[in-house]
mmCIF file of C-alpha atoms in Angstrom:
data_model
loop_
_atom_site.group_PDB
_atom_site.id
_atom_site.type_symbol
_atom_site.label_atom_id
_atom_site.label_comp_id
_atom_site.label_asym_id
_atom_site.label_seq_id
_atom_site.Cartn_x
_atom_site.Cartn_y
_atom_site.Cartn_z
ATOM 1 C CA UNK A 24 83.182 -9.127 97.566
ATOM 2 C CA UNK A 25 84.867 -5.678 97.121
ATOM 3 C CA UNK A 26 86.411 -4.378 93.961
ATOM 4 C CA UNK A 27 89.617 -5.328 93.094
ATOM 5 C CA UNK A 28 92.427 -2.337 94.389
ATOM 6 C CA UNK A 29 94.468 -1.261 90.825
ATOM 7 C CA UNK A 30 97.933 -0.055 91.155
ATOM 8 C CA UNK A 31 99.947 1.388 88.344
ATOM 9 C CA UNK A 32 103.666 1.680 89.177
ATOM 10 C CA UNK A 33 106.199 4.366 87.189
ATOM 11 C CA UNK A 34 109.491 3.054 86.423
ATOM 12 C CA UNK A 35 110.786 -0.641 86.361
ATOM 13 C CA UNK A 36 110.033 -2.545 89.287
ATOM 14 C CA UNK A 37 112.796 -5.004 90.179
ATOM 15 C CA UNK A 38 111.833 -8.621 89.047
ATOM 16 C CA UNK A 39 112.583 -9.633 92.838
ATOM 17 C CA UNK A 40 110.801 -6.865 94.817
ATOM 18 C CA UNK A 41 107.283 -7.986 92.765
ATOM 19 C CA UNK A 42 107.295 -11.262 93.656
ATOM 20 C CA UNK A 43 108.164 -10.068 97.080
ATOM 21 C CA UNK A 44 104.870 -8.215 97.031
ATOM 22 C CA UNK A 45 103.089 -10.674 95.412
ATOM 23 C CA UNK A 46 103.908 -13.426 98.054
ATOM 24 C CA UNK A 47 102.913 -11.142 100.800
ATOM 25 C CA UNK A 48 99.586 -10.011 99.437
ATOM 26 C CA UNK A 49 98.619 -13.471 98.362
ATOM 27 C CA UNK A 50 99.106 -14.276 102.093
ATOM 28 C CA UNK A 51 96.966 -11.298 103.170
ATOM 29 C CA UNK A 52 94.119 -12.201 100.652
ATOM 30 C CA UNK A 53 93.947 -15.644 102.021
ATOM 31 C CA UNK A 54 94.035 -14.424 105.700
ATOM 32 C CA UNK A 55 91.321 -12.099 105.288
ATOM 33 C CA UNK A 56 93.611 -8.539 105.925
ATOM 34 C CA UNK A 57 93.741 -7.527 102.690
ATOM 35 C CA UNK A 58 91.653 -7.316 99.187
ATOM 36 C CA UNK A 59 92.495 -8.408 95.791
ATOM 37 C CA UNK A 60 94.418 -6.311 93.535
ATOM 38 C CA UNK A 61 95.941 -5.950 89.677
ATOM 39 C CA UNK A 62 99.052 -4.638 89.738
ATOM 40 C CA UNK A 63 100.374 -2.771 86.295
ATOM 41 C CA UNK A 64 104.189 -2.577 85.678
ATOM 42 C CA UNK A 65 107.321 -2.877 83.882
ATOM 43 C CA UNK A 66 110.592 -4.614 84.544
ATOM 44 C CA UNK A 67 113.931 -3.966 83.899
ATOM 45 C CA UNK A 68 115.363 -6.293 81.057
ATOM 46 C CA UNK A 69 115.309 -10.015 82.101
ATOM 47 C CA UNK A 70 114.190 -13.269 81.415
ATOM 48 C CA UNK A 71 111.769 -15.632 83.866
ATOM 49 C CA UNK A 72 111.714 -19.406 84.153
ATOM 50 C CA UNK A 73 108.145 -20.943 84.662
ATOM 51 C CA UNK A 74 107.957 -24.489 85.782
ATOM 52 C CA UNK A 75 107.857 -26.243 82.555
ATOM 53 C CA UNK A 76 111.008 -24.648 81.294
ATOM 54 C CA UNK A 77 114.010 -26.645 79.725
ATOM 55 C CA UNK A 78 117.383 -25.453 79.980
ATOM 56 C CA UNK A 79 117.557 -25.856 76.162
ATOM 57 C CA UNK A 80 115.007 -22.931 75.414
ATOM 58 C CA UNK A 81 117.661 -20.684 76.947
ATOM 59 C CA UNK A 82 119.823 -19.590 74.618
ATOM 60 C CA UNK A 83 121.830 -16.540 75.453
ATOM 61 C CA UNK A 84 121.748 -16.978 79.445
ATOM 62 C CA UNK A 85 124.425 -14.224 79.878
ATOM 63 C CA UNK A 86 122.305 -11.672 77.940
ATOM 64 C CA UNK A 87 120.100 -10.537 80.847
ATOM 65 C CA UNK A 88 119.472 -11.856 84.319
ATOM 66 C CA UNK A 89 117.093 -15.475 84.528
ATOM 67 C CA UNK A 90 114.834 -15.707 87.504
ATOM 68 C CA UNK A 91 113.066 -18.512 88.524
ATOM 69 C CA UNK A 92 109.228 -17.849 88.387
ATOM 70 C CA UNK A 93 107.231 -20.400 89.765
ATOM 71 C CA UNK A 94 104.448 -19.615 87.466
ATOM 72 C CA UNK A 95 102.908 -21.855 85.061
ATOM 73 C CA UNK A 96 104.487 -22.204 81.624
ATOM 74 C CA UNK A 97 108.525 -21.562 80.351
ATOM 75 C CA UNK A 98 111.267 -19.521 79.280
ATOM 76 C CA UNK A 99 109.443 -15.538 78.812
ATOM 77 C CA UNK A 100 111.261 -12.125 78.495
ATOM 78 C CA UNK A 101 109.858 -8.930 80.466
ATOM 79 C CA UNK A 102 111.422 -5.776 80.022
ATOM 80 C CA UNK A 103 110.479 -1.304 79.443
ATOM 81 C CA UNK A 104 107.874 -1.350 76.865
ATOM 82 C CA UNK A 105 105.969 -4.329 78.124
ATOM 83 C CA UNK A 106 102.912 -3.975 80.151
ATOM 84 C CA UNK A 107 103.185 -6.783 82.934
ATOM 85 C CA UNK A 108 99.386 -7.245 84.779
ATOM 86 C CA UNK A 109 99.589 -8.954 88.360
ATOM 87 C CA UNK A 110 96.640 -10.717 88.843
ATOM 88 C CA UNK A 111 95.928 -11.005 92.631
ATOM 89 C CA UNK A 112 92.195 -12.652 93.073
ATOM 90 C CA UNK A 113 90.754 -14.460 95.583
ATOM 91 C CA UNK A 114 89.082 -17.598 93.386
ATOM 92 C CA UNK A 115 87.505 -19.098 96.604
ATOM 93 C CA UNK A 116 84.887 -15.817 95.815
ATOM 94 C CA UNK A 117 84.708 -16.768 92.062
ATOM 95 C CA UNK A 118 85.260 -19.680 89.753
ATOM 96 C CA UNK A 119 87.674 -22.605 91.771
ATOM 97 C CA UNK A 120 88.296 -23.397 88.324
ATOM 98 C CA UNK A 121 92.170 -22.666 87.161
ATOM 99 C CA UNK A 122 91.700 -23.866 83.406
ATOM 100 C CA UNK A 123 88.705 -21.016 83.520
ATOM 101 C CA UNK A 124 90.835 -18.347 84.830
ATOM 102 C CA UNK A 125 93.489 -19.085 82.394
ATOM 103 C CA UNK A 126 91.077 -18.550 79.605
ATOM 104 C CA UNK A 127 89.691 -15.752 81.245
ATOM 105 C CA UNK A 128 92.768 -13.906 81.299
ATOM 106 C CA UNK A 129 93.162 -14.907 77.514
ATOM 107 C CA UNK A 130 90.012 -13.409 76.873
ATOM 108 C CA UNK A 131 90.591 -10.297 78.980
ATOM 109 C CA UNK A 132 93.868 -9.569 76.763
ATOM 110 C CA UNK A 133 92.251 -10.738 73.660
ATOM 111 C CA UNK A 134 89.180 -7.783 74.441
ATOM 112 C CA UNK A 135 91.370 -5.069 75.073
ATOM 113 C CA UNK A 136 93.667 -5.582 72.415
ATOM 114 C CA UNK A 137 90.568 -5.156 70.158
ATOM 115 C CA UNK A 138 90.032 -1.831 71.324
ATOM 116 C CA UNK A 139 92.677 -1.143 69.088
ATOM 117 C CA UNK A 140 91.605 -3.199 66.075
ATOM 118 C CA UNK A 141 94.106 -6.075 67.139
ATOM 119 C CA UNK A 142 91.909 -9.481 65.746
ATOM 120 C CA UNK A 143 94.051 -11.352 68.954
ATOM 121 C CA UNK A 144 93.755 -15.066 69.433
ATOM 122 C CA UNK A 145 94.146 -18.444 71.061
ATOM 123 C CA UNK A 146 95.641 -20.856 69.623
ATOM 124 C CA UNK A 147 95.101 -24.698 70.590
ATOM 125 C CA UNK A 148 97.926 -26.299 72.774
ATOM 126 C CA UNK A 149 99.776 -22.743 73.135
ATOM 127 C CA UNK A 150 98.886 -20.517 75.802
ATOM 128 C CA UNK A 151 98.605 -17.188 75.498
ATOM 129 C CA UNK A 152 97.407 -14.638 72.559
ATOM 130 C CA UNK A 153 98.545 -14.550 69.130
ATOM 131 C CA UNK A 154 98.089 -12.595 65.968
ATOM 132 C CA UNK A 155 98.276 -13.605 62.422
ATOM 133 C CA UNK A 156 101.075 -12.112 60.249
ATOM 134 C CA UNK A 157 99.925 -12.668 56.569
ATOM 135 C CA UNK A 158 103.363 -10.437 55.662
ATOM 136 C CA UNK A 159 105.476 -12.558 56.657
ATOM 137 C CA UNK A 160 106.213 -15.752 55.071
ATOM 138 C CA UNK A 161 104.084 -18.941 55.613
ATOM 139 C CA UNK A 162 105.396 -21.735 57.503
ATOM 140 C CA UNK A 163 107.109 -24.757 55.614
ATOM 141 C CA UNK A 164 103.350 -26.141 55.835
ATOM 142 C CA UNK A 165 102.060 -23.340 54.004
ATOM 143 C CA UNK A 166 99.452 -22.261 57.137
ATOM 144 C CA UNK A 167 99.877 -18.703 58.206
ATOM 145 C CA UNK A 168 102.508 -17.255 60.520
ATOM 146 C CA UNK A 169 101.148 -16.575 63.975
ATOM 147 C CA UNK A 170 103.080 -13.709 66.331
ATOM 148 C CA UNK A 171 103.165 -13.731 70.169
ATOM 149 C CA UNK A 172 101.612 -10.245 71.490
ATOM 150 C CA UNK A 173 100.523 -11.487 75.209
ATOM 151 C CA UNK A 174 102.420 -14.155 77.263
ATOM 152 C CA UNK A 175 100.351 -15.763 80.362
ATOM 153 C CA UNK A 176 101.643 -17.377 83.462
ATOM 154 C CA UNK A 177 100.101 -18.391 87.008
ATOM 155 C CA UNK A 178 100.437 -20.287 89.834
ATOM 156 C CA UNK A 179 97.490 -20.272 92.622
ATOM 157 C CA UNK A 180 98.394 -20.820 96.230
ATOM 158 C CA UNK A 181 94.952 -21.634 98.447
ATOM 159 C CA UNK A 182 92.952 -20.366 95.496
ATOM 160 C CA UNK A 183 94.330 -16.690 95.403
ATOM 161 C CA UNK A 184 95.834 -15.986 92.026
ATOM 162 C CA UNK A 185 99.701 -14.399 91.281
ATOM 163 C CA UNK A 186 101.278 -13.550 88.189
ATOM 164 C CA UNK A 187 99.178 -12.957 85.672
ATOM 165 C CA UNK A 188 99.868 -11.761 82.040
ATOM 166 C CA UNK A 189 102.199 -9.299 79.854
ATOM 167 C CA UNK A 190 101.275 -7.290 76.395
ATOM 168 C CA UNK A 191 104.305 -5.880 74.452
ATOM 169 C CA UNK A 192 103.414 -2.497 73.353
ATOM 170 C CA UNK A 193 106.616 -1.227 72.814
ATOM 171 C CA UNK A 194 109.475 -3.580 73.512
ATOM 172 C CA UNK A 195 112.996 -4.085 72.215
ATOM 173 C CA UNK A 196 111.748 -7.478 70.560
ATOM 174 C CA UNK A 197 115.390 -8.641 69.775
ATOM 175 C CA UNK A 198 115.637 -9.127 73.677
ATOM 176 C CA UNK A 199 113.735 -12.065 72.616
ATOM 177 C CA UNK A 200 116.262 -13.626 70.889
ATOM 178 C CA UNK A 201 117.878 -14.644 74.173
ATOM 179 C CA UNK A 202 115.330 -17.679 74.515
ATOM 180 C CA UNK A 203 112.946 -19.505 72.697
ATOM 181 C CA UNK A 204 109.511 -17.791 73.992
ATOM 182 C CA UNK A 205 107.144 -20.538 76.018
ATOM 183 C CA UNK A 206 109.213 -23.093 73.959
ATOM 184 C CA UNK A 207 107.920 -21.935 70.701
ATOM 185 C CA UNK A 208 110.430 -21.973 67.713
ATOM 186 C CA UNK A 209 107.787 -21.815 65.234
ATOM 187 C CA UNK A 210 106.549 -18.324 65.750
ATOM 188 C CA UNK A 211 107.407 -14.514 66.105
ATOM 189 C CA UNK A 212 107.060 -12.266 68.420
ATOM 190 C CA UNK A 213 105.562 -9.014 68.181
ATOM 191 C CA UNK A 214 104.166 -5.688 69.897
ATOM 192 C CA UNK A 215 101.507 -3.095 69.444
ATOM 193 C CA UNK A 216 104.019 -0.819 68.289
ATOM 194 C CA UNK A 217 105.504 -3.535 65.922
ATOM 195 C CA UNK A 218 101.559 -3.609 64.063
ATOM 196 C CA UNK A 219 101.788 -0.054 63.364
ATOM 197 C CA UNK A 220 100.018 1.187 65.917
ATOM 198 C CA UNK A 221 100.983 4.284 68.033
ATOM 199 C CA UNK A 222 99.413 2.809 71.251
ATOM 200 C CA UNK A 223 101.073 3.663 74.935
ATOM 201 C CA UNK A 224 101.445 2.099 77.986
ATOM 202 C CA UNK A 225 98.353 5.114 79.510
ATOM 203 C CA UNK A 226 96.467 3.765 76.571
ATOM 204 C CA UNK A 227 96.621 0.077 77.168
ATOM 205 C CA UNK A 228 96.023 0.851 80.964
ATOM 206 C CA UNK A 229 92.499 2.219 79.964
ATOM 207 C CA UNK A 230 91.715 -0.502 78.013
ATOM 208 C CA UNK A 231 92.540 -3.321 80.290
ATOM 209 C CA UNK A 232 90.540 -1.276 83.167
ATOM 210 C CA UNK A 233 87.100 -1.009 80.473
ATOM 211 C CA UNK A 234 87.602 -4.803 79.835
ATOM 212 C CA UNK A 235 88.367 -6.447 83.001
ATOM 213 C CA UNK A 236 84.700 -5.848 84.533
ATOM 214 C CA UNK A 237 83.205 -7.503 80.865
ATOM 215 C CA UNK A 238 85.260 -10.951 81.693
ATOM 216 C CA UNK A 239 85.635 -10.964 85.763
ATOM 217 C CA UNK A 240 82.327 -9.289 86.648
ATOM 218 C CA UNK A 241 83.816 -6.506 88.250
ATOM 219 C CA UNK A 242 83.468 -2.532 87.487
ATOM 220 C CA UNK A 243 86.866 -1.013 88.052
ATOM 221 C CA UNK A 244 89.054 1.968 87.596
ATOM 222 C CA UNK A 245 92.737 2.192 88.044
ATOM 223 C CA UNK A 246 94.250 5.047 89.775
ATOM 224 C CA UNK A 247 98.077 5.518 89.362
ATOM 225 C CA UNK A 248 100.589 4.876 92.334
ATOM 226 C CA UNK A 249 104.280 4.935 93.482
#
């Protein structure tokens, strides 16, 4: 099995024309004519519906364009600031193990983030990386506030991964405001920039490229492209 291809694309890639490519390379993986690929982006302002999203969890649905996913999970908000990884791997070659390759792409966000002293986490029964915010206030429970940094959503068609994962680095976080985030009322949202730390989208690019071989086994480099 070959390396994964990495593309980086400049400018906000319409929500549409992604899963446009996505579709057709997950077709070309699984008929042999083309290899995988993780494809970094942005989007323009807009909100995506996974399958296990309720109507309810959308609460401003004027506020930015909805698009149905159909990846795993709910209601999530992608827009300039956010780095969005597409995830495009041929599982027959790996692990045909979907719970695994969730948690894999956990861990992969978890191990970059600490390249920038982010202590990132799971959290049982809520997908996707968190932070702890001991300046905020504690829940009505008294536990610690946790913060959203890193949303994750898949679906697998014939065992080739799409979708994949997004890290807010520097987001407009009120955009968030237009939903409640993978049904979560409970907990924040938050960004690299948000933690104090001066990190860019270049920067996070590096650091998802030194991680990804630790978790999926493969030694990569990205190279930027239209």
């Amino acid at each position: 099995m070959g390396k994964p291809e990495w593309r980086i694309s400049e400018g906000a890639v319409p929500y549409a024309e992604a899963l446009a490519a996505m579709e057709a390379r997950v077709a070309d993986i699984r008929a042999g004519r083309a290899g995988e690929l993780v494809w970094l982006l942005e989007h323009p302002p807009l909100y995506t519906a996974g399958t296990s999203s309720m109507d309810r969890d959308l609460l401003q649905p004027m506020r930015f364009p909805v698009h149905v996913a159909g990846r795993g999970g709910q209601y999530t908000y992608h827009g300039p600031g956010q780095r969005v990884a597409y995830v495009m791997l041929d599982l027959r070659a790996r692990r045909q193990d979907v719970r695994r390759f969730v948690s894999d792409l956990e861990e992969w966000t978890i191990r970059t983030l600490a390249r920038f002293a982010v202590a990132a986490e799971r959290r049982p029964g809520r997908v996707g990386v968190w932070v702890v915010r001991p300046d905020k206030p504690p829940l009505p429970d008294g536990t610690s506030r946790d913060d959203k940094i890193a949303a994750i959503g898949v679906r697998i068609r014939h065992w080739v991964s799409f979708h994949g994962l997004s890290i807010n680095v520097e987001p407009d976080l009120s955009h968030y405001q237009g939903i409640v985030p993978c049904g979560i009322a409970d907990h924040g949202v938050t960004s690299l920039v948000d933690l104090g730390l001066p990190v860019t989208l270049a920067d996070l690019d590096v650091a998802l490229a030194g991680t990804f071989a630790e978790v999926f086994g493969d030694a990569v480099r990205p190279s930027a492209a239209a």
